[in-house]
Amino acid sequence: MARPATAAISPSAGQAPVRTAIEIDNVAVTFGGSAKAVRAIDNVSLSIREGEFVSLIGHSGCGKSTLLRTIADIIQPSEGMVRIFDGAPSAARASRTFSMVFQQSVLMPWAKVIDNVRLPLEVGGADPRGGNFMDPREALKLVELEGFEDALPSELSGGMRQRVSIARALVTRPKVLLMDEPFGALDELVRDTLNVELLRIWKQSGMTIVFVTHSLQEAVFLSQRVVVMSRRPSRIGAILEIELPDERDLALKDAPELGIHVAKLRDMLGAG
Ligand SMILES: Nc1ncnc2c1ncn2[C@@H]1O[C@H](COP(=O)(O)OP(=O)(O)OP(=O)(O)O)[C@@H](O)[C@H]1O
Ligand SMILES: [Mg+2]
């Protein structure tokens, strides 16, 4: 599946123009008061097009989660502006345009899997898009957890719990999925499986995904573009276009062409 390489979009005849999903315009975030102020990110501008898979990488503490939380309306920028499909993040949050997945699956331990997945449909009130939400069972099917509807989180493995978190994020049919090291706590084999599942879901849904990871290999395997953030106060140090076909299977993880991209990212991180 060929995708345009940039957000400056001139569609060819008959094709709908690709929209910008997320616009980050000169964003800075400073935490705390004047004496103890920490400038986490500075002067970050980035445009992510609809349907794109973008990863953010950078040294620990450089501001990746801060940037993701700013997109998600959890943190307000000290300077600059974020737009999601041309609206404020608060409006995107109200219309459930995006969902977020964290490193640790935050599940209610006393509730069955199906009720954990259903939660966003209950806490957020009526469907602002008029019945466009997904059946929680369908969401569980997407992450291959059919048959576990009535299990408790404590009866699942770490990888299965993280799948439940993903199903819960998908149940509102978000246009944008923000993922903060979602597979960071899992072993490599489980991570591999979930990487492949995530790519399948991404293709089926047409979602825009912003993915934070410490694994350069994972970033290259999943993404169309990898954004390298510099040390704090973090800016965008470099962006690597991943020149690999969109059809990706696990064999690619060991392929030399993936290794070449990983080496480039390692150099970029060193230069940051
Ligand atoms: N709520 C907060 N209050 C004060 N400082 C914060 C807050 N959140 C983050 N910071 C600071 O902002 C900087 C960036 O933190 P952030 O969590 O965004 O880094 P990160 O790149 O996600 O790191 P990691 O890879 O370890 O998850 C750090 O110096 C951190 O201490
Ligand atoms: Mg983080």
Short mmCIF file of N, CA, C and O and ligand atoms in Angstrom, two decimals, residues 61 63-66 103 180-181 212 214, ligand 2:
data_model
loop_
_atom_site.label_atom_id
_atom_site.label_comp_id
_atom_site.label_asym_id
_atom_site.label_seq_id
_atom_site.Cartn_x
_atom_site.Cartn_y
_atom_site.Cartn_z
N GLY A 61 13.46 10.44 29.87
CA GLY A 61 13.31 11.76 30.47
C GLY A 61 13.34 12.90 29.47
O GLY A 61 13.30 14.08 29.85
N GLY A 63 11.07 13.73 27.24
CA GLY A 63 9.81 14.42 27.03
C GLY A 63 8.84 13.72 26.09
O GLY A 63 7.86 14.34 25.64
N LYS A 64 9.04 12.45 25.82
CA LYS A 64 8.15 11.72 24.90
C LYS A 64 6.74 11.63 25.48
O LYS A 64 5.76 11.92 24.80
N SER A 65 6.66 11.20 26.75
CA SER A 65 5.34 11.08 27.37
C SER A 65 4.69 12.45 27.50
O SER A 65 3.48 12.59 27.34
N THR A 66 5.51 13.45 27.79
CA THR A 66 4.97 14.81 27.91
C THR A 66 4.32 15.24 26.59
O THR A 66 3.21 15.79 26.59
N GLN A 103 1.86 2.14 29.36
CA GLN A 103 2.80 1.01 29.51
C GLN A 103 2.21 -0.09 30.38
O GLN A 103 2.32 -1.27 30.07
N ASP A 180 1.79 4.90 24.69
CA ASP A 180 3.01 5.24 25.42
C ASP A 180 3.70 3.97 25.93
O ASP A 180 3.30 3.41 26.95
N GLU A 181 4.67 3.51 25.19
CA GLU A 181 5.39 2.27 25.51
C GLU A 181 4.44 1.13 25.86
O GLU A 181 4.57 0.49 26.91
N VAL A 212 5.08 5.61 21.31
CA VAL A 212 6.35 5.87 22.00
C VAL A 212 7.00 4.54 22.36
O VAL A 212 6.33 3.64 22.88
N HIS A 214 11.08 2.58 23.48
CA HIS A 214 12.53 2.63 23.65
C HIS A 214 13.22 1.68 22.70
O HIS A 214 14.44 1.67 22.59
MG MG B 2 7.69 8.20 29.15
#
